[in-house]
Structures are given as C-alpha cells and as structure tokens.
PDB file of C-alpha atoms in Angstrom:
ATOM      1  CA  MET A 808     -54.397 -18.637 -93.992  1.00  0.00           C
ATOM      2  CA  ASN A 809     -57.645 -19.629 -93.422  1.00  0.00           C
ATOM      3  CA  GLU A 810     -58.519 -22.939 -94.529  1.00  0.00           C
ATOM      4  CA  ASN A 811     -62.242 -23.432 -93.976  1.00  0.00           C
ATOM      5  CA  HIS A 812     -63.486 -22.254 -97.044  1.00  0.00           C
ATOM      6  CA  SER A 813     -64.865 -24.282 -99.342  1.00  0.00           C
ATOM      7  CA  ASN A 814     -63.510 -25.727-102.231  1.00  0.00           C
ATOM      8  CA  PRO A 815     -65.225 -25.696-105.396  1.00  0.00           C
ATOM      9  CA  ALA A 816     -62.779 -28.299-106.902  1.00  0.00           C
ATOM     10  CA  ALA A 817     -64.203 -31.196-104.722  1.00  0.00           C
ATOM     11  CA  PRO A 818     -66.325 -33.570-105.279  1.00  0.00           C
ATOM     12  CA  SER A 819     -69.842 -33.195-104.141  1.00  0.00           C
ATOM     13  CA  VAL A 820     -71.232 -36.204-101.737  1.00  0.00           C
ATOM     14  CA  GLU A 821     -74.714 -37.166-102.427  1.00  0.00           C
ATOM     15  CA  ARG A 822     -76.320 -38.165-100.063  1.00  0.00           C
ATOM     16  CA  ARG A 823     -77.871 -42.054 -99.531  1.00  0.00           C
ATOM     17  CA  THR A 824     -81.544 -42.607 -98.253  1.00  0.00           C
ATOM     18  CA  SER A 825     -83.064 -44.780 -96.548  1.00  0.00           C
ATOM     19  CA  LEU A 826     -86.182 -47.113 -97.469  1.00  0.00           C
ATOM     20  CA  ILE A 827     -88.873 -45.356 -95.305  1.00  0.00           C
ATOM     21  CA  GLY A 828     -87.346 -42.002 -95.267  1.00  0.00           C
ATOM     22  CA  ASP A 829     -88.484 -42.759 -99.610  1.00  0.00           C
ATOM     23  CA  LEU A 830     -91.708 -44.340 -98.807  1.00  0.00           C
ATOM     24  CA  ILE A 831     -92.180 -40.602 -96.663  1.00  0.00           C
ATOM     25  CA  ARG A 832     -91.060 -38.411 -98.906  1.00  0.00           C
ATOM     26  CA  GLY A 833     -92.983 -39.616-101.893  1.00  0.00           C
ATOM     27  CA  ALA A 834     -95.965 -39.387-100.066  1.00  0.00           C
ATOM     28  CA  MET A 835     -95.108 -35.740 -98.833  1.00  0.00           C
ATOM     29  CA  ILE A 836     -94.379 -35.226-102.294  1.00  0.00           C
ATOM     30  CA  GLY A 837     -98.204 -37.100-103.434  1.00  0.00           C
ATOM     31  CA  ILE A 838     -99.649 -34.719-100.651  1.00  0.00           C
ATOM     32  CA  VAL A 839     -98.570 -32.077-101.729  1.00  0.00           C
ATOM     33  CA  GLU A 840     -99.519 -32.883-105.675  1.00  0.00           C
ATOM     34  CA  THR A 841    -103.538 -33.058-104.074  1.00  0.00           C
ATOM     35  CA  VAL A 842    -102.890 -29.219-102.992  1.00  0.00           C
ATOM     36  CA  PRO A 843    -103.835 -26.639-105.788  1.00  0.00           C
ATOM     37  CA  GLY A 844    -100.934 -23.997-106.537  1.00  0.00           C
ATOM     38  CA  VAL A 845     -98.303 -26.831-104.763  1.00  0.00           C
ATOM     39  CA  SER A 846     -95.995 -28.428-106.832  1.00  0.00           C
ATOM     40  CA  GLY A 847     -94.329 -31.832-105.135  1.00  0.00           C
ATOM     41  CA  GLY A 848     -91.238 -30.666-107.128  1.00  0.00           C
ATOM     42  CA  THR A 849     -90.506 -27.741-104.712  1.00  0.00           C
ATOM     43  CA  VAL A 850     -90.734 -30.619-102.000  1.00  0.00           C
ATOM     44  CA  ALA A 851     -88.333 -32.541-103.528  1.00  0.00           C
ATOM     45  CA  LEU A 852     -86.509 -29.800-103.553  1.00  0.00           C
ATOM     46  CA  VAL A 853     -86.743 -29.654 -99.603  1.00  0.00           C
ATOM     47  CA  VAL A 854     -86.405 -33.012 -99.236  1.00  0.00           C
ATOM     48  CA  GLY A 855     -83.300 -33.361-101.028  1.00  0.00           C
ATOM     49  CA  ILE A 856     -84.249 -35.939-104.213  1.00  0.00           C
ATOM     50  CA  TYR A 857     -85.032 -33.187-106.468  1.00  0.00           C
ATOM     51  CA  THR A 858     -81.571 -33.507-108.684  1.00  0.00           C
ATOM     52  CA  ARG A 859     -81.968 -37.617-108.006  1.00  0.00           C
ATOM     53  CA  LEU A 860     -84.909 -37.452-109.586  1.00  0.00           C
ATOM     54  CA  ILE A 861     -84.276 -35.505-112.441  1.00  0.00           C
ATOM     55  CA  LYS A 862     -81.255 -37.405-113.097  1.00  0.00           C
ATOM     56  CA  SER A 863     -83.085 -41.026-113.268  1.00  0.00           C
ATOM     57  CA  ALA A 864     -85.831 -39.091-115.030  1.00  0.00           C
ATOM     58  CA  SER A 865     -83.148 -38.246-117.267  1.00  0.00           C
ATOM     59  CA  HIS A 866     -81.961 -41.526-117.965  1.00  0.00           C
ATOM     60  CA  VAL A 867     -84.845 -43.363-118.492  1.00  0.00           C
ATOM     61  CA  VAL A 868     -85.876 -40.878-120.484  1.00  0.00           C
ATOM     62  CA  SER A 869     -82.573 -40.690-122.866  1.00  0.00           C
ATOM     63  CA  ALA A 870     -83.335 -45.105-122.268  1.00  0.00           C
ATOM     64  CA  MET A 871     -86.525 -44.685-124.271  1.00  0.00           C
ATOM     65  CA  ARG A 872     -84.668 -42.274-127.556  1.00  0.00           C
ATOM     66  CA  ARG A 873     -82.043 -44.967-128.154  1.00  0.00           C
ATOM     67  CA  LEU A 874     -84.606 -47.242-128.042  1.00  0.00           C
ATOM     68  CA  ALA A 875     -85.912 -45.927-131.244  1.00  0.00           C
ATOM     69  CA  THR A 876     -82.781 -44.536-132.462  1.00  0.00           C
ATOM     70  CA  GLY A 877     -79.096 -45.204-133.180  1.00  0.00           C
ATOM     71  CA  PRO A 878     -76.819 -48.225-133.523  1.00  0.00           C
ATOM     72  CA  HIS A 879     -76.736 -51.165-130.426  1.00  0.00           C
ATOM     73  CA  ARG A 880     -80.208 -49.847-129.867  1.00  0.00           C
ATOM     74  CA  TRP A 881     -81.157 -52.094-126.410  1.00  0.00           C
ATOM     75  CA  ALA A 882     -77.270 -52.192-125.186  1.00  0.00           C
ATOM     76  CA  SER A 883     -77.309 -48.280-125.562  1.00  0.00           C
ATOM     77  CA  ALA A 884     -81.144 -48.323-123.881  1.00  0.00           C
ATOM     78  CA  LYS A 885     -79.808 -50.952-120.884  1.00  0.00           C
ATOM     79  CA  ALA A 886     -76.734 -49.139-120.405  1.00  0.00           C
ATOM     80  CA  GLU A 887     -79.333 -45.628-119.317  1.00  0.00           C
ATOM     81  CA  LEU A 888     -81.374 -47.811-117.616  1.00  0.00           C
ATOM     82  CA  ALA A 889     -78.252 -48.861-115.370  1.00  0.00           C
ATOM     83  CA  LEU A 890     -78.352 -45.370-113.895  1.00  0.00           C
ATOM     84  CA  VAL A 891     -81.140 -45.082-113.332  1.00  0.00           C
ATOM     85  CA  GLU A 892     -81.896 -45.324-108.558  1.00  0.00           C
ATOM     86  CA  TRP A 893     -84.625 -47.508-108.669  1.00  0.00           C
ATOM     87  CA  ARG A 894     -84.262 -47.962-105.071  1.00  0.00           C
ATOM     88  CA  MET A 895     -84.627 -44.753-104.642  1.00  0.00           C
ATOM     89  CA  ILE A 896     -87.659 -43.876-107.948  1.00  0.00           C
ATOM     90  CA  ILE A 897     -89.915 -47.092-106.626  1.00  0.00           C
ATOM     91  CA  PRO A 898     -90.404 -46.622-103.300  1.00  0.00           C
ATOM     92  CA  VAL A 899     -91.156 -42.945-104.682  1.00  0.00           C
ATOM     93  CA  MET A 900     -93.562 -43.108-107.000  1.00  0.00           C
ATOM     94  CA  LEU A 901     -95.499 -45.660-104.961  1.00  0.00           C
ATOM     95  CA  ALA A 902     -95.806 -44.078-101.821  1.00  0.00           C
ATOM     96  CA  MET A 903     -96.854 -40.701-103.500  1.00  0.00           C
ATOM     97  CA  VAL A 904     -99.737 -43.145-105.642  1.00  0.00           C
ATOM     98  CA  VAL A 905    -100.345 -44.745-102.665  1.00  0.00           C
ATOM     99  CA  ALA A 906    -100.482 -40.986-100.658  1.00  0.00           C
ATOM    100  CA  VAL A 907    -103.269 -39.587-103.857  1.00  0.00           C
TER     101      VAL A 907
END
C-alpha cells in the first residue's frame, strides 16, 4: 500500500512570512492596484497571503460588529482584534500605500 497519499484530516500548516517579505508583497499588491483590470486580491493569492488577509479582515469586521452590539462589547471586540495578524497586516498595508 502506498503511504504517500495526502491526509485530509492532517492539520494545515500556515507559512509564516518575514517583515521584508511582507513589505515586498504589500508593494506588489499596491503596484498592481494601479493597473486597470488587475486585482490586488489576485496578487495576494499568488504570493500566498490571501487567506490570512481575509481571516484578519473578518476579525476586524467582527470586532466592529461586537463593539456596536451585544453584551460585553469592549471585551469581545478586544478578543476579536487579538486574533488579527497585525505583524503581517501592518507592513503589507504600509507598503501598499507607499507603492501607490
């Protein structure tokens, strides 16, 4: 029996990125945003940070929603914001702005 098959139950390993790499990725996304018809999201997907960006954006939106409604507003919003990958988001966003 061949044991080289992929195990769908195995946990996915997310690749961590470096500060320099995130700055380069952000600059690439920012430059592409200036080209009509090309999506920065496509570049994020190609460079491997799309899923992490979407997850972090989802946590920010959830934090704002929890801040506006529900019990324990501050505590639940703070808990959501703690899940955001700020060490990736901030360099990517800064590089995007500078590149544009």
